RNA sequence: GGAGGGGUAGCGAAGUGGCCGUAACGCGCUCGACUCGAAAUCGAGUUAUCGGUUAAUAGCCGGUACGUGGGUUCAAAUCCCACCCCCUCCGCCA
């Protein structure tokens, strides 16, 4: 299936990997990620690693360039050779300690036999005296070697799907769809921050006083509009689509953040509690995807869909000076998130479906948008394929991201240990998808800018009128 | 915060130092028998993972895993210590 989608550039790449054809999802199951990143399972509820590191090094030993290429397409700084030496050390230690254990186990069995027969086991016991200490010592070294390997693997990004264009940065993303026509203005379109402030709904000054920059206070119609949008979005997802509404924790532990890929690499993007090993969620994707961490779902339960409206907290480290006007980039914003758990054979269909759900919302809100496929250099860490939906913002005279829909395939499922049991087959990792549907802030920005009139009033989309107690227009005071 | 109970395979649950982790028993699942077909019934099968070997995620050999970590022991699901989570009751509290 991936082969038919595959770009020429990736064709070779995936052909190498067509090794495990039994499960019908060739490219994904054969991706280097599958063989490489069989990272230790951890029990999210307990917040620490519980399993063995699971690595199949053979493929990398034979084809180290496979992973190297994937990393290069991602512009990753990771060096495959570093991994190879780390893992070689791990395996050498493992072989040694395992043979010692074997010796101890057989000898212990002999002691038991001798005792049962009433013979003297003392000499044998004396011989085994120092064995456990030596094993303990080697165990420590092995655990460290394993941790080194694991730490390396946790920083390996997901492998791009064959259909993803190879590219350096956002300039090489590919537009795949466009809906609606940007309105022609017979007056200069005003920026949403100005409009919202003038209409008395947005207050940046007081927010800065309460907290700091990149926060906003919504008042009156703006607060009401935010609530209306949350209800409108959730109603669509739960009444017209198959999503189960969730109200999750807004702060989660370290294992949960690791499960979806925010940690260990992106700690600086997160707000962390000082006295607790808890983090504020940057998106509801984190609690929703981890909802089934450590579980094995019924195959019949797939696909399974959840949605949640939550605040999202982001430090926006590294974006100083970017989007300083308006409410495009806040430390806290409210977003409705969609998450889907899919069968590996079905996940790319589910991506199209879910992206369609996000697009539908914009169409109902009469907001022009376009859809782009992110290239390899612009994709998020955990994603194998991402569509960005971009809404038209007249004041910026451009399309801006309002939803990002990603298929993470088995990347997060492996980290969070989310599996399913196929009928008559071995348990396998599910595929996880997530998408915004939609954030309230950027949606309000788009509604204000696209619906503005010459007198500074804003016409609301018809779909929202019932959610706004019948109000059709936001009037200047 | 205090007292008590609990955490074992996909699920429930037995198991108090070696013959019990290819984990009793039950459910589920897979295959088969019976049946026109199904249900019911009967029979058989069914933990995961790491390392080695290998073309192999097939076999075979070995290791590990009974909430997590540590300790005692030749040997730990089992004994000891600490911690986490769940349940019941008490206290406090939005």
Coordinates of C-alpha atoms (C1' of nucleotides) in Angstrom, one line a residue:
Chain A
X1 CA 0.0 0.0 0.0
X2 CA 2.7 2.4 0.8
X3 CA 4.5 1.4 -2.3
X4 CA 1.6 2.7 -4.4
X5 CA 1.7 5.9 -2.5
X6 CA 5.4 6.1 -2.5
X7 CA 7.4 8.9 -4.1
X8 CA 10.3 7.7 -6.2
X9 CA 12.7 9.1 -3.7
X10 CA 11.3 6.8 -1.0
X11 CA 10.7 3.8 -3.2
X12 CA 14.0 2.3 -2.7
X13 CA 14.0 3.2 1.0
X14 CA 10.9 1.2 1.6
X15 CA 11.7 -1.7 -0.7
X16 CA 14.6 -2.6 1.6
X17 CA 12.1 -2.8 4.4
X18 CA 9.5 -5.0 2.8
X19 CA 10.5 -7.9 4.9
X20 CA 7.6 -8.8 7.1
X21 CA 4.6 -9.2 4.7
X22 CA 2.4 -11.2 7.0
X23 CA 0.3 -8.4 8.4
X24 CA -0.7 -6.6 5.3
X25 CA 0.7 -3.2 6.2
X26 CA 4.0 -3.6 4.6
X27 CA 5.6 -0.2 4.7
X28 CA 4.7 0.6 8.2
X29 CA 5.5 -2.7 9.7
X30 CA 8.8 -2.9 7.9
X31 CA 9.9 0.6 8.6
X32 CA 13.2 0.9 10.3
X33 CA 11.3 2.5 13.1
X34 CA 9.5 -0.8 13.7
X35 CA 12.7 -2.8 14.1
X36 CA 14.7 -0.1 15.7
X37 CA 12.5 1.6 18.2
X38 CA 11.1 -1.3 20.1
X39 CA 11.6 0.7 23.2
X40 CA 11.0 -0.6 26.6
X41 CA 7.4 -0.6 27.6
X42 CA 6.7 1.5 30.5
X43 CA 3.8 1.5 32.8
X44 CA 2.4 5.0 32.5
X45 CA 0.4 4.6 35.7
X46 CA 3.5 4.1 37.6
X47 CA 5.6 6.6 35.8
X48 CA 8.7 4.6 35.2
X49 CA 10.1 2.0 32.9
X50 CA 9.2 -1.6 33.5
X51 CA 10.4 -3.6 30.6
X52 CA 13.4 -4.7 28.7
X53 CA 14.8 -2.7 25.9
X54 CA 13.7 -4.4 22.7
X55 CA 15.9 -3.8 19.8
X56 CA 16.5 -5.7 16.7
X57 CA 19.9 -4.5 15.7
X58 CA 20.5 -6.9 12.8
X59 CA 18.7 -4.8 10.2
X60 CA 20.6 -1.7 11.2
X61 CA 23.9 -3.6 11.1
X62 CA 23.2 -4.7 7.6
X63 CA 21.6 -1.5 6.4
X64 CA 22.7 1.3 8.7
X65 CA 22.2 3.7 5.8
X66 CA 18.4 3.1 6.0
X67 CA 18.0 4.8 9.3
X68 CA 20.7 7.3 8.5
X69 CA 18.7 8.4 5.5
X70 CA 15.5 8.7 7.5
X71 CA 17.4 10.8 10.0
X72 CA 18.9 13.0 7.3
X73 CA 15.5 13.6 5.7
X74 CA 14.4 14.8 9.1
X75 CA 17.5 16.9 9.6
X76 CA 18.2 15.1 12.8
X77 CA 21.5 15.5 14.5
X78 CA 21.6 11.8 15.6
X79 CA 24.4 9.6 14.4
X80 CA 23.5 6.0 13.7
X81 CA 27.1 4.9 14.5
X82 CA 26.7 6.1 18.0
X83 CA 23.7 3.8 18.4
X84 CA 25.6 0.9 16.9
X85 CA 28.4 1.1 19.4
X86 CA 26.0 1.7 22.3
X87 CA 24.0 -1.4 21.4
X88 CA 27.0 -3.5 20.7
X89 CA 28.1 -2.8 24.3
X90 CA 24.7 -3.6 25.6
X91 CA 24.6 -7.0 23.9
X92 CA 28.0 -8.0 25.0
X93 CA 27.2 -7.3 28.6
X94 CA 23.9 -9.1 28.2
X95 CA 25.5 -12.2 26.8
X96 CA 27.9 -12.4 29.7
X97 CA 25.4 -11.9 32.4
X98 CA 23.0 -14.4 30.8
X99 CA 25.5 -17.2 30.7
X100 CA 26.2 -16.6 34.4
X101 CA 22.5 -16.7 35.2
X102 CA 22.3 -19.9 33.2
X103 CA 25.0 -21.4 35.4
X104 CA 23.3 -20.2 38.6
X105 CA 19.9 -21.6 37.6
X106 CA 21.1 -25.0 36.7
X107 CA 23.3 -25.2 39.8
X108 CA 20.4 -24.1 42.0
X109 CA 18.3 -26.9 40.5
X110 CA 21.1 -29.3 41.4
X111 CA 21.1 -28.1 45.0
X112 CA 17.4 -28.7 45.2
X113 CA 17.8 -32.2 43.8
X114 CA 20.7 -33.1 46.2
X115 CA 18.6 -31.9 49.1
X116 CA 15.6 -34.0 48.1
X117 CA 17.9 -37.0 47.9
X118 CA 19.3 -36.2 51.3
X119 CA 22.8 -35.6 49.9
X120 CA 25.2 -32.9 50.9
X121 CA 24.9 -29.7 48.9
X122 CA 27.3 -27.6 50.8
X123 CA 30.2 -27.8 48.3
X124 CA 28.1 -26.7 45.4
X125 CA 26.5 -23.9 47.5
X126 CA 30.0 -22.7 48.4
X127 CA 31.0 -22.6 44.8
X128 CA 28.0 -20.5 43.9
X129 CA 28.6 -18.0 46.7
X130 CA 30.2 -15.2 44.7
X131 CA 28.1 -15.8 41.6
X132 CA 25.2 -13.7 42.6
X133 CA 27.4 -10.7 43.5
X134 CA 29.0 -10.9 40.1
X135 CA 25.6 -11.1 38.4
X136 CA 24.4 -8.1 40.4
X137 CA 27.4 -6.1 39.3
X138 CA 27.0 -7.0 35.7
X139 CA 23.3 -6.3 36.0
X140 CA 24.1 -2.8 36.9
X141 CA 26.3 -2.3 33.9
X142 CA 23.8 -3.8 31.6
X143 CA 21.0 -1.6 32.9
X144 CA 23.1 1.4 32.3
X145 CA 24.0 0.3 28.8
X146 CA 20.3 -0.3 28.2
X147 CA 19.4 3.1 29.4
X148 CA 22.0 4.6 27.1
X149 CA 20.5 2.8 24.1
X150 CA 17.0 3.7 25.2
X151 CA 17.9 7.4 25.7
X152 CA 19.2 7.4 22.1
X153 CA 16.2 5.7 20.7
X154 CA 13.8 8.0 22.4
X155 CA 15.2 10.9 20.4
X156 CA 14.7 9.2 17.1
X157 CA 11.8 10.9 15.3
X158 CA 9.1 9.0 13.5
X159 CA 9.9 7.7 10.0
X160 CA 8.0 9.8 7.3
X161 CA 5.4 7.9 5.3
X162 CA 6.3 7.2 1.7
X163 CA 3.7 9.8 0.5
X164 CA 5.4 12.6 2.4
X165 CA 7.4 15.0 0.2
X166 CA 11.0 15.2 1.1
X167 CA 11.9 18.8 1.9
X168 CA 14.0 21.1 4.0
X169 CA 11.5 23.4 5.7
X170 CA 8.0 24.9 5.4
X171 CA 8.7 26.4 2.0
X172 CA 8.7 22.9 0.6
X173 CA 5.3 21.9 1.9
X174 CA 2.8 20.9 -0.7
X175 CA -0.7 22.4 -1.0
X176 CA -3.3 19.6 -1.6
X177 CA -6.7 21.4 -1.3
X178 CA -8.3 24.8 -1.1
X179 CA -11.9 25.7 -0.1
X180 CA -13.8 29.0 -0.2
X181 CA -12.7 32.3 -1.7
X182 CA -11.1 35.0 0.4
X183 CA -13.5 38.0 0.5
X184 CA -12.7 41.1 -1.3
X185 CA -12.5 44.1 1.0
X186 CA -13.4 47.7 -0.1
X187 CA -11.7 48.9 3.1
X188 CA -8.4 48.0 4.8
X189 CA -8.9 44.7 6.6
X190 CA -8.1 45.2 10.3
X191 CA -6.0 42.8 12.4
X192 CA -8.1 40.6 14.8
X193 CA -6.3 41.8 17.9
X194 CA -7.3 45.4 17.1
X195 CA -10.8 44.4 16.2
X196 CA -11.3 42.4 19.3
X197 CA -9.8 45.1 21.6
X198 CA -11.9 47.8 19.9
X199 CA -15.0 45.7 20.3
X200 CA -14.2 45.3 24.0
X201 CA -13.8 41.5 23.9
X202 CA -10.0 41.1 24.1
X203 CA -7.9 42.7 26.8
X204 CA -4.1 42.2 26.5
X205 CA -3.1 44.9 28.9
X206 CA -4.9 43.4 31.9
X207 CA -3.8 39.9 30.9
X208 CA -0.2 41.1 31.0
X209 CA -0.8 42.6 34.4
X210 CA -2.4 39.4 35.7
X211 CA 0.3 37.1 34.3
X212 CA 2.6 38.4 31.5
X213 CA 2.9 38.5 27.8
X214 CA 1.3 36.0 25.5
X215 CA -1.8 35.8 27.6
X216 CA -5.2 37.3 26.9
X217 CA -8.4 38.0 28.9
X218 CA -11.6 37.5 27.0
X219 CA -14.6 39.5 28.1
X220 CA -18.3 39.6 27.3
X221 CA -19.0 38.5 23.7
X222 CA -15.4 37.1 23.3
X223 CA -15.7 34.8 26.3
X224 CA -19.1 33.9 25.1
X225 CA -17.8 33.1 21.7
X226 CA -15.1 30.9 23.0
X227 CA -17.7 28.9 24.9
X228 CA -19.9 28.8 21.9
X229 CA -17.1 27.4 19.7
X230 CA -16.2 24.8 22.2
X231 CA -19.9 23.6 22.3
X232 CA -20.2 23.8 18.6
X233 CA -17.1 21.8 18.0
X234 CA -17.9 19.2 20.6
X235 CA -21.5 18.8 19.4
X236 CA -20.2 18.2 15.8
X237 CA -17.7 15.6 17.0
X238 CA -20.1 13.7 19.3
X239 CA -23.4 14.0 17.5
X240 CA -22.3 13.9 13.8
X241 CA -19.1 11.9 14.1
X242 CA -18.0 9.0 16.3
X243 CA -16.0 10.8 19.0
X244 CA -16.4 10.1 22.7
X245 CA -16.2 13.3 24.7
X246 CA -13.6 13.3 27.4
X247 CA -12.6 15.7 30.2
X248 CA -9.1 14.7 31.1
X249 CA -6.5 16.0 33.6
X250 CA -4.7 19.1 32.4
X251 CA -1.5 18.1 34.1
X252 CA 0.1 14.7 33.5
X253 CA 3.2 12.8 34.7
X254 CA 6.5 12.3 32.9
X255 CA 5.6 8.9 31.5
X256 CA 2.5 10.3 29.8
X257 CA 4.5 13.1 28.3
X258 CA 7.0 10.6 27.0
X259 CA 4.3 8.3 25.6
X260 CA 3.2 10.9 23.1
X261 CA 6.7 12.1 22.3
X262 CA 6.8 15.5 24.1
X263 CA 9.6 14.1 26.3
X264 CA 12.5 13.7 26.6
X265 CA 13.3 15.9 23.7
X266 CA 11.0 18.9 24.1
X267 CA 11.1 19.6 27.8
X268 CA 11.8 23.3 27.2
X269 CA 8.5 23.7 25.4
X270 CA 6.5 22.6 28.4
X271 CA 5.4 24.1 31.7
X272 CA 6.4 22.0 34.6
X273 CA 5.4 22.1 38.2
X274 CA 8.2 22.9 40.5
X275 CA 7.5 20.5 43.4
X276 CA 5.9 17.7 41.3
X277 CA 7.0 15.6 38.4
X278 CA 3.9 16.9 36.6
X279 CA 3.6 18.9 33.4
X280 CA 0.8 21.1 32.1
X281 CA -0.5 19.6 28.9
X282 CA 0.5 21.4 25.7
X283 CA -2.5 19.7 23.9
X284 CA -5.2 17.3 24.8
X285 CA -3.5 14.9 22.5
X286 CA -1.3 13.9 25.4
X287 CA -4.0 12.7 27.9
X288 CA -6.3 11.4 25.1
X289 CA -3.7 9.3 23.4
X290 CA -2.3 8.0 26.7
X291 CA -5.8 7.1 27.8
X292 CA -5.1 3.6 26.6
X293 CA -1.4 3.4 27.6
X294 CA -0.4 -0.1 28.6
X295 CA -3.7 -1.6 27.3
X296 CA -4.5 -4.1 24.6
X297 CA -7.7 -3.0 22.8
X298 CA -10.2 -5.3 21.2
X299 CA -9.7 -5.3 17.4
X300 CA -13.5 -4.7 17.2
X301 CA -13.1 -1.5 19.1
X302 CA -11.0 0.0 16.3
X303 CA -11.2 2.7 15.2
X304 CA -11.9 4.4 18.5
X305 CA -12.2 8.1 18.7
X306 CA -12.0 10.7 21.5
X307 CA -12.4 14.4 21.7
X308 CA -11.8 16.9 24.5
X309 CA -11.8 20.6 25.0
X310 CA -8.9 21.6 27.2
X311 CA -6.7 24.5 27.9
X312 CA -3.2 24.0 26.3
X313 CA -0.1 25.4 27.8
X314 CA 3.0 26.1 25.8
X315 CA 6.2 27.9 26.8
X316 CA 6.8 29.0 23.1
X317 CA 10.5 28.8 23.8
X318 CA 12.3 29.9 20.7
X319 CA 9.5 31.9 19.2
X320 CA 10.4 35.2 20.8
X321 CA 9.2 38.0 18.6
X322 CA 7.0 35.7 16.5
X323 CA 3.3 36.5 16.3
X324 CA 3.5 39.1 19.0
X325 CA 0.3 40.8 17.9
X326 CA -3.1 39.2 18.4
X327 CA -4.0 35.8 19.8
X328 CA -2.2 33.6 17.3
X329 CA 0.5 32.4 19.7
X330 CA -0.4 32.3 23.4
X331 CA 1.1 30.6 26.4
X332 CA -2.4 29.3 27.2
X333 CA -5.2 28.7 24.7
X334 CA -8.3 26.5 24.5
X335 CA -8.5 23.8 21.9
X336 CA -10.8 20.9 21.0
X337 CA -8.6 18.0 20.1
X338 CA -9.5 14.9 18.1
X339 CA -7.7 11.6 18.7
X340 CA -8.2 8.3 16.9
X341 CA -6.9 4.8 17.6
X342 CA -6.8 2.9 14.3
X343 CA -6.0 -0.5 12.9
X344 CA -2.6 -0.3 11.1
X345 CA -4.3 -1.2 7.8
X346 CA -6.8 1.6 8.2
X347 CA -4.8 4.5 9.7
X348 CA -4.2 6.5 6.6
X349 CA -7.9 6.3 5.7
X350 CA -8.6 7.5 9.2
X351 CA -6.2 10.4 8.7
X352 CA -8.2 11.6 5.6
X353 CA -11.4 11.1 7.6
X354 CA -10.2 13.1 10.6
X355 CA -8.7 15.9 8.5
X356 CA -12.1 16.0 6.9
X357 CA -13.7 16.6 10.3
X358 CA -11.5 19.6 10.9
X359 CA -12.2 21.0 7.4
X360 CA -15.9 20.5 7.8
X361 CA -15.9 22.8 10.9
X362 CA -14.3 25.6 8.8
X363 CA -16.8 25.1 6.1
X364 CA -19.7 25.4 8.5
X365 CA -18.1 28.5 9.8
X366 CA -17.7 29.8 6.3
X367 CA -14.0 30.4 6.7
X368 CA -11.8 29.9 3.6
X369 CA -8.9 27.5 4.1
X370 CA -6.3 25.4 2.3
X371 CA -4.7 22.1 3.2
X372 CA -1.0 21.3 2.9
X373 CA 1.0 18.2 3.3
X374 CA 4.0 18.9 5.5
X375 CA 7.3 17.9 4.0
X376 CA 9.8 15.7 5.9
X377 CA 11.7 18.7 7.3
X378 CA 8.7 20.5 8.7
X379 CA 6.8 17.5 10.3
X380 CA 6.5 17.1 14.0
X381 CA 8.6 14.6 15.9
X382 CA 6.1 11.8 16.3
X383 CA 4.3 12.1 13.0
X384 CA 4.6 9.9 9.9
X385 CA 2.3 12.2 7.9
X386 CA 0.8 15.5 8.7
X387 CA -1.8 17.7 7.0
X388 CA -2.0 21.3 8.1
X389 CA -5.3 23.0 7.6
X390 CA -4.7 26.8 7.2
X391 CA -7.4 29.4 7.5
X392 CA -7.4 32.6 5.6
X393 CA -6.5 35.7 7.7
X394 CA -7.2 38.8 5.6
X395 CA -5.2 41.2 7.7
X396 CA -2.1 39.1 7.2
X397 CA -3.1 38.4 3.6
X398 CA -2.2 34.8 4.1
X399 CA -3.3 31.4 5.3
X400 CA -2.3 30.5 8.9
X401 CA -2.3 27.1 10.5
X402 CA -5.5 26.4 12.4
X403 CA -5.4 22.6 12.5
X404 CA -2.7 20.0 12.3
X405 CA -3.8 16.4 11.6
X406 CA -1.2 13.7 12.0
X407 CA -0.9 10.0 11.7
X408 CA 1.7 8.9 14.2
X409 CA 1.3 5.3 13.1
X410 CA 2.8 3.0 15.8
X411 CA 5.3 5.6 17.1
X412 CA 3.3 6.7 20.1
X413 CA 1.7 3.3 20.5
X414 CA 5.1 1.8 21.0
X415 CA 6.2 4.4 23.5
X416 CA 3.0 4.2 25.4
X417 CA 2.4 0.5 24.8
X418 CA -1.0 0.7 23.2
X419 CA -1.8 -2.5 21.4
X420 CA -4.7 -4.5 20.1
X421 CA -5.3 -8.2 19.7
X422 CA -6.2 -9.2 16.2
X423 CA -8.5 -12.3 15.9
X424 CA -6.2 -15.3 15.8
X425 CA -3.1 -13.1 15.6
X426 CA -0.4 -11.8 17.8
X427 CA -1.0 -8.5 19.6
X428 CA 0.3 -5.6 17.6
X429 CA 0.6 -1.9 18.1
X430 CA -2.3 0.3 17.1
X431 CA -1.9 3.4 15.1
X432 CA -2.6 6.7 16.7
X433 CA -3.8 9.9 15.1
X434 CA -4.5 13.4 16.4
X435 CA -5.8 16.6 15.0
X436 CA -7.1 19.9 16.2
X437 CA -10.8 20.4 15.7
X438 CA -10.4 23.3 16.4
X439 CA -8.6 25.8 18.7
X440 CA -10.9 28.6 19.8
X441 CA -8.3 31.4 19.7
X442 CA -7.3 31.2 16.1
X443 CA -10.8 30.4 15.1
X444 CA -12.0 33.6 16.8
X445 CA -9.2 35.5 15.0
X446 CA -10.4 34.1 11.7
X447 CA -14.0 34.9 12.5
X448 CA -13.2 38.5 13.4
X449 CA -11.0 39.2 10.4
X450 CA -13.1 37.5 7.8
X451 CA -16.4 38.7 9.2
X452 CA -15.4 42.3 9.8
X453 CA -17.4 45.2 8.3
X454 CA -16.4 48.7 7.5
X455 CA -17.9 50.1 10.7
X456 CA -15.9 47.7 12.9
X457 CA -18.7 45.3 13.6
X458 CA -18.3 41.6 12.9
X459 CA -20.9 39.3 11.2
X460 CA -20.9 35.9 12.9
X461 CA -21.1 32.7 10.9
X462 CA -24.7 31.4 10.7
X463 CA -23.8 28.1 12.3
X464 CA -22.8 29.9 15.5
X465 CA -25.9 32.1 15.9
X466 CA -27.8 29.4 17.9
X467 CA -24.8 29.1 20.2
X468 CA -24.7 32.9 20.7
X469 CA -28.2 33.3 21.9
X470 CA -29.3 34.4 18.5
X471 CA -26.8 37.2 18.1
X472 CA -25.8 37.6 14.5
X473 CA -23.4 40.6 14.7
X474 CA -20.9 41.8 17.2
X475 CA -21.4 45.5 17.4
X476 CA -19.0 48.2 18.6
X477 CA -20.0 49.6 21.9
Chain B
rG1 C1' -3.2 12.1 57.1
rG2 C1' -4.8 7.1 59.9
rA3 C1' -6.5 1.8 59.8
rG4 C1' -7.4 -2.5 56.9
rG5 C1' -7.7 -5.2 52.0
rG6 C1' -5.6 -5.7 47.2
rG7 C1' -2.1 -5.4 42.4
rU8 C1' -0.3 -12.6 38.9
rA9 C1' -1.5 -13.7 31.1
rG10 C1' -6.7 -10.2 26.8
rC11 C1' -10.2 -10.6 31.5
rG12 C1' -11.4 -13.0 36.3
rA13 C1' -8.7 -15.9 39.6
rA14 C1' -5.5 -20.0 42.3
rG15 C1' -0.8 -20.3 44.1
rU16 C1' 3.1 -18.7 51.4
rG17 C1' 11.2 -20.8 49.5
rG18 C1' 13.2 -25.4 44.6
rC19 C1' 8.6 -30.4 41.6
rC20 C1' 4.5 -22.9 40.0
rG21 C1' 6.0 -18.5 34.5
rU22 C1' 5.0 -23.5 28.2
rA23 C1' 1.2 -20.1 35.9
rA24 C1' -4.3 -24.6 38.3
rC25 C1' -9.4 -23.3 37.3
rG26 C1' -13.0 -20.2 34.7
rC27 C1' -14.1 -16.6 30.7
rG28 C1' -12.5 -14.9 26.0
rC29 C1' -10.0 -16.1 21.5
rU30 C1' -8.3 -19.9 17.4
rC31 C1' -9.0 -24.6 15.1
rG32 C1' -11.9 -29.1 14.9
rA33 C1' -16.3 -32.5 15.9
rC34 C1' -21.7 -32.5 16.0
rU35 C1' -25.5 -29.4 12.8
rC36 C1' -28.8 -27.8 6.6
rG37 C1' -26.8 -23.6 9.4
rA38 C1' -26.5 -21.5 14.3
rA39 C1' -26.8 -21.9 19.5
rA40 C1' -25.6 -25.3 23.1
rU41 C1' -22.3 -29.3 23.9
rC42 C1' -17.7 -32.0 23.3
rG43 C1' -12.2 -32.1 21.9
rA44 C1' -7.5 -29.6 20.9
rG45 C1' -4.7 -25.2 21.1
rU46 C1' -3.6 -20.1 23.1
rU47 C1' 1.8 -15.2 27.9
rA48 C1' 5.0 -11.5 26.5
rU49 C1' 9.8 -10.1 25.6
rC50 C1' 15.3 -10.0 25.2
rG51 C1' 20.0 -12.4 23.5
rG52 C1' 22.2 -16.3 20.4
rU53 C1' 21.6 -19.3 16.0
rU54 C1' 19.0 -18.3 11.2
rA55 C1' 17.0 -16.0 5.0
rA56 C1' 13.2 -16.0 8.9
rU57 C1' 9.1 -11.8 13.3
rA58 C1' 9.8 -20.5 11.4
rG59 C1' 12.3 -23.8 14.6
rC60 C1' 15.9 -24.6 18.4
rC61 C1' 19.1 -23.0 22.8
rG62 C1' 19.4 -19.5 26.8
rG63 C1' 17.9 -15.1 29.8
rU64 C1' 14.0 -12.1 32.0
rA65 C1' 9.0 -10.7 33.7
rC66 C1' 3.8 -12.1 39.5
rG67 C1' 2.6 -3.2 40.8
rU68 C1' 7.9 -0.6 41.2
rG69 C1' 12.7 -0.6 43.4
rG70 C1' 16.0 -2.7 46.9
rG71 C1' 17.4 -6.7 50.5
rU72 C1' 17.9 -11.9 52.6
rU73 C1' 19.2 -16.8 50.1
rC74 C1' 22.8 -21.6 46.4
rA75 C1' 17.5 -20.5 45.0
rA76 C1' 11.9 -15.5 45.9
rA77 C1' 5.1 -14.6 43.1
rU78 C1' 6.2 -16.7 48.1
rC79 C1' 10.4 -13.9 53.5
rC80 C1' 12.1 -8.5 54.8
rC81 C1' 12.3 -3.0 53.7
rA82 C1' 10.8 1.4 50.9
rC83 C1' 7.7 3.5 47.3
rC84 C1' 3.5 3.7 43.6
rC85 C1' -1.5 2.7 42.3
rC86 C1' -6.6 0.7 43.3
rC87 C1' -10.7 -0.6 47.0
rU88 C1' -13.2 -0.1 52.0
rC89 C1' -13.7 2.7 56.5
rC90 C1' -12.1 7.2 59.6
rG91 C1' -10.3 12.3 59.6
rC92 C1' -9.6 16.8 56.8
rC93 C1' -11.2 19.7 52.7
rA94 C1' -13.1 22.7 47.3

